[in-house]
PDB file of C-alpha atoms in Angstrom:
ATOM      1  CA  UNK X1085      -3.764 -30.423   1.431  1.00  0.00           C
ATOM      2  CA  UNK X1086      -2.986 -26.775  -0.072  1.00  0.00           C
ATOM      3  CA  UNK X1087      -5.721 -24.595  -0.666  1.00  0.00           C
ATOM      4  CA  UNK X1088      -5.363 -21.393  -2.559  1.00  0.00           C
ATOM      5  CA  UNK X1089      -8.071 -18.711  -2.006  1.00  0.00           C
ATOM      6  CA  UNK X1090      -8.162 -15.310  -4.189  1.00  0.00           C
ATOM      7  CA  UNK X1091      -9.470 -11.967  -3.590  1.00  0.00           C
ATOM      8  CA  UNK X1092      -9.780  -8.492  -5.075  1.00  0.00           C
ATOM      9  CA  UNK X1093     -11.520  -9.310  -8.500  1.00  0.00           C
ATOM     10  CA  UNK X1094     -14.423  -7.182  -9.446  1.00  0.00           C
ATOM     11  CA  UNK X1095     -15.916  -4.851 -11.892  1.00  0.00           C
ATOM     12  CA  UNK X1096     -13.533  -1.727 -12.358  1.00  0.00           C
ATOM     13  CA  UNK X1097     -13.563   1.258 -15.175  1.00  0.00           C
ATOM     14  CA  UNK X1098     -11.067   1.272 -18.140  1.00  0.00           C
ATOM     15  CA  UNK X1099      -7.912   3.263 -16.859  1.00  0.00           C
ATOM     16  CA  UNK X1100      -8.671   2.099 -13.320  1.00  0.00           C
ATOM     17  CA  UNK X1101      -7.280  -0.256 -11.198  1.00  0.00           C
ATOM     18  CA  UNK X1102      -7.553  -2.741  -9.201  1.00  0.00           C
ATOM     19  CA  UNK X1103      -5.527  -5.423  -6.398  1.00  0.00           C
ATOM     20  CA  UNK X1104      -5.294  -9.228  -6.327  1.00  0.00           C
ATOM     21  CA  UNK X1105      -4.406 -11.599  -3.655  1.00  0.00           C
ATOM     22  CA  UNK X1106      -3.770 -14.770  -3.329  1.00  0.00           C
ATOM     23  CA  UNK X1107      -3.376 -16.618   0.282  1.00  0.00           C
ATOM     24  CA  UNK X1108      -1.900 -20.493   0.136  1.00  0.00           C
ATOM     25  CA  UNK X1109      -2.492 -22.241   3.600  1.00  0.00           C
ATOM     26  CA  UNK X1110      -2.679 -26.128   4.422  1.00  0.00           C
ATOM     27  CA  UNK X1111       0.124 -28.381   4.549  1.00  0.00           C
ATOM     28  CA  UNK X1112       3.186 -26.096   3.415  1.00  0.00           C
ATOM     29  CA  UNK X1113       6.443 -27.115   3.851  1.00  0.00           C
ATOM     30  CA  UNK X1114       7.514 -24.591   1.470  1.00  0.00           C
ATOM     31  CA  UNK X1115       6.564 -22.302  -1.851  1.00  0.00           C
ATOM     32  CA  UNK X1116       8.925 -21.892  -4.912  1.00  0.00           C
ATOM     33  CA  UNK X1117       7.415 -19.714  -7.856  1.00  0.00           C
ATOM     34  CA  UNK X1118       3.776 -18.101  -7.364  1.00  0.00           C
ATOM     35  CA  UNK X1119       2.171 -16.621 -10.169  1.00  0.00           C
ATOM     36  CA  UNK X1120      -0.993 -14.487 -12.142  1.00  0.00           C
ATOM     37  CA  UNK X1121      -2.733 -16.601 -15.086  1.00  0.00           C
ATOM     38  CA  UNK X1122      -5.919 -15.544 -16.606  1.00  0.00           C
ATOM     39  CA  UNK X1123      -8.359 -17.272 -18.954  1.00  0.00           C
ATOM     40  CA  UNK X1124     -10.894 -15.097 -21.216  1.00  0.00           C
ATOM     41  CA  UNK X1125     -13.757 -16.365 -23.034  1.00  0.00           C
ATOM     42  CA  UNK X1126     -13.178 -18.431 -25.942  1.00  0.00           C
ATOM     43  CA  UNK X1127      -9.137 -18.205 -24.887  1.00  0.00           C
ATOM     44  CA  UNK X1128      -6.603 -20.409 -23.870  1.00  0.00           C
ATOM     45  CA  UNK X1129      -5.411 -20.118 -20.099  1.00  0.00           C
ATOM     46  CA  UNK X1130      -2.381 -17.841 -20.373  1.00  0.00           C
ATOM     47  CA  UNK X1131       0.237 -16.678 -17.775  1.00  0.00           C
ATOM     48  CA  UNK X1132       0.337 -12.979 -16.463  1.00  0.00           C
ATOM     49  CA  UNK X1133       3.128 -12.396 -13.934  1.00  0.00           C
ATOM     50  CA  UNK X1134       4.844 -15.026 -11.976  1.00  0.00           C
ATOM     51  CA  UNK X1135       7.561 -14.208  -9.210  1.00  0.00           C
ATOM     52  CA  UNK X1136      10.295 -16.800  -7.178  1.00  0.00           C
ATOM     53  CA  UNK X1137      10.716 -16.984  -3.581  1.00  0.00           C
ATOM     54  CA  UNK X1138      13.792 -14.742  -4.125  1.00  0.00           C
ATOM     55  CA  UNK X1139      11.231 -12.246  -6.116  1.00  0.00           C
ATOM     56  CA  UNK X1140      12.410 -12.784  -9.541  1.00  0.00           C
ATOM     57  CA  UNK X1141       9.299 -11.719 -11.467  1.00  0.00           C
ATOM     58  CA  UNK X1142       8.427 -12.579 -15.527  1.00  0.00           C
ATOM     59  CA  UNK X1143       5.533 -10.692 -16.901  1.00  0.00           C
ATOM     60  CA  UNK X1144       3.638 -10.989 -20.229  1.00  0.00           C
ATOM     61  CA  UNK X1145       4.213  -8.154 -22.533  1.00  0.00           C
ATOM     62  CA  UNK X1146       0.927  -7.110 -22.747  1.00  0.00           C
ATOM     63  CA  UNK X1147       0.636  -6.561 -19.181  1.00  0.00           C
ATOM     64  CA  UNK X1148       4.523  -4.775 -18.636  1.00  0.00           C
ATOM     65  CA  UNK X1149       4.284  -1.511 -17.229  1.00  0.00           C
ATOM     66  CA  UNK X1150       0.766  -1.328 -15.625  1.00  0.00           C
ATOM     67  CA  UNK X1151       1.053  -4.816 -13.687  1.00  0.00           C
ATOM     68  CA  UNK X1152       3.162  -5.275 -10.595  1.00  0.00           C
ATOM     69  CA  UNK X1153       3.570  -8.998  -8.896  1.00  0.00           C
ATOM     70  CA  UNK X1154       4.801  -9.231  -5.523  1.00  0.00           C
ATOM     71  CA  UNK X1155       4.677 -11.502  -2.326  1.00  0.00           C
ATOM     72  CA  UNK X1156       4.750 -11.728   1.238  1.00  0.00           C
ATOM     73  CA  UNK X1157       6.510 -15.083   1.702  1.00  0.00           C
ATOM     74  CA  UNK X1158       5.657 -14.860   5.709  1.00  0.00           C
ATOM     75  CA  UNK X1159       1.951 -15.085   4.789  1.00  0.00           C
ATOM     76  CA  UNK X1160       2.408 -17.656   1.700  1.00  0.00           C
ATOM     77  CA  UNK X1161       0.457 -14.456  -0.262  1.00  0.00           C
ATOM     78  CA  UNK X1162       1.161 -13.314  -3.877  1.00  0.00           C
ATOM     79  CA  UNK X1163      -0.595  -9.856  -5.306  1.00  0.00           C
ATOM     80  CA  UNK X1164      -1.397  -8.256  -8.252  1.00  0.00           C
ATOM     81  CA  UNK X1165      -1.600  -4.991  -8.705  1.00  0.00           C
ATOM     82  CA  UNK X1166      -3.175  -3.943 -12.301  1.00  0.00           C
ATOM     83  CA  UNK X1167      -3.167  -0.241 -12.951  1.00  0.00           C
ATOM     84  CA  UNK X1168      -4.596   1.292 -16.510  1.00  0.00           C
ATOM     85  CA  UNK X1169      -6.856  -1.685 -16.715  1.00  0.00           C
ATOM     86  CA  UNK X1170      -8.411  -1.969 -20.166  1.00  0.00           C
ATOM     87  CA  UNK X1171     -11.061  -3.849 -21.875  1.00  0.00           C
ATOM     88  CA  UNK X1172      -8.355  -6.526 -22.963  1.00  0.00           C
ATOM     89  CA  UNK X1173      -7.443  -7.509 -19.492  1.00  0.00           C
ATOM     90  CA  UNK X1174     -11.536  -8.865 -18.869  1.00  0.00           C
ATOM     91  CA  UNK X1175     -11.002 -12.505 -17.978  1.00  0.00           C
ATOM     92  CA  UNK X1176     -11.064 -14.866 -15.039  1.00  0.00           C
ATOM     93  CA  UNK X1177      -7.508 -14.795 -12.898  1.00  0.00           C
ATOM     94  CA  UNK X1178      -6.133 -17.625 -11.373  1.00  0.00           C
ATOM     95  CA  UNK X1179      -3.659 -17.974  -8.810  1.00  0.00           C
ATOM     96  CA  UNK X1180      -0.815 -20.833  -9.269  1.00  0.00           C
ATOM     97  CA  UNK X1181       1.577 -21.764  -6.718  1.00  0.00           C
ATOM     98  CA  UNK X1182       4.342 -24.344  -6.883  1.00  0.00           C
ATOM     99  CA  UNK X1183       4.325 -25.639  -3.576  1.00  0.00           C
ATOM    100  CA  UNK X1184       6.435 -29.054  -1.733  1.00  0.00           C
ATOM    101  CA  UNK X1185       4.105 -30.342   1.092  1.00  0.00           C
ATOM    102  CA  UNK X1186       6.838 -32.053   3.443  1.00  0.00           C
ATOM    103  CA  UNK X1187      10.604 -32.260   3.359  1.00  0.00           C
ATOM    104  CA  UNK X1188      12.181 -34.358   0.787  1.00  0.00           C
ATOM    105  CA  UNK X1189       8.360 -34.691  -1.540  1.00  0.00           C
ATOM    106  CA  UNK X1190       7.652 -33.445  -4.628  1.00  0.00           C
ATOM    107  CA  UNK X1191       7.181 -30.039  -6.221  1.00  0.00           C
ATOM    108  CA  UNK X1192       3.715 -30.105  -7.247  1.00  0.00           C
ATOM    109  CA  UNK X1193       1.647 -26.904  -8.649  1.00  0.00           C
ATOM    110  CA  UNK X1194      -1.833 -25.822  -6.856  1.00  0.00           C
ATOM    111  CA  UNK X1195      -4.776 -23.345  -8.157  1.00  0.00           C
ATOM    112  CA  UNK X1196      -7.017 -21.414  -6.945  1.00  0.00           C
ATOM    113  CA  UNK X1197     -10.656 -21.042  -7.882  1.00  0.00           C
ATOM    114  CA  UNK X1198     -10.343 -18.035 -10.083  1.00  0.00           C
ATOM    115  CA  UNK X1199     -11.355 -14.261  -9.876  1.00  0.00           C
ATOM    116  CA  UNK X1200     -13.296 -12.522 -12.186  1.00  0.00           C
ATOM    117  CA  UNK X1201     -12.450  -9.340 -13.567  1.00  0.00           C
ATOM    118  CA  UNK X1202     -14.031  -7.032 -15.514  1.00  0.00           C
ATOM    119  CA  UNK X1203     -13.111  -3.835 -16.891  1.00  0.00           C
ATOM    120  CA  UNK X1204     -16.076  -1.865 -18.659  1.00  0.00           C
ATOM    121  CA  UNK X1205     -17.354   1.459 -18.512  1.00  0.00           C
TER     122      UNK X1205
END
């Protein structure tokens, strides 16, 4: 029904940075918050940035300052950009969207497949 596909993960240098996206398509009727989560090994799953359709954004403290959330409702996209990456910020980043499939139906949250991001010199 709704797919989420992310892009933009890689291997990047500590101080460097680097830009997410995330693209929901499929059966939209429309998309309330969108948000960043990342999962590091031996770590629970833990949220990084999440914005509204009216572009109130939340951000983890660790991440305040050097990561920006933002979205292009038009294209059902949400981005990350993470600047002064640092060895702390290695982990897999998933894409969550809280999405309502017809008029009338039920919120219900999608994810995408993950990213992996590494930042190591």
């Amino acid at each position: 029904q709704v797919q989420l596909v992310e892009s933009g993960g890689g291997l990047v240098q500590p101080g460097g940075s680097l830009r997410l996206s995330c693209a929901a398509s499929g059966s939209i009727f429309s998309i309330y918050t969108m948000g960043w989560y990342r999962q590091a090994p031996g770590k629970e799953r833990e949220l990084v940035a999440s914005i509204t359709s009216l572009h109130s954004t939340n951000y983890a403290d660790s991440v305040k300052g050097r990561f920006t959330i933002s979205r292009d409702n038009a294209k059902n996209t949400v981005y990350l950009q993470m600047n002064s990456l640092n060895a702390e910020d290695t982990a897999v980043y998933y894409c969550n969207a809280e999405v309502r499939v017809v008029v009338g139906g039920r919120v219900t949250g999608y994810w995408g497949q993950g990213t992996q991001v590494t930042v190591s010199s």
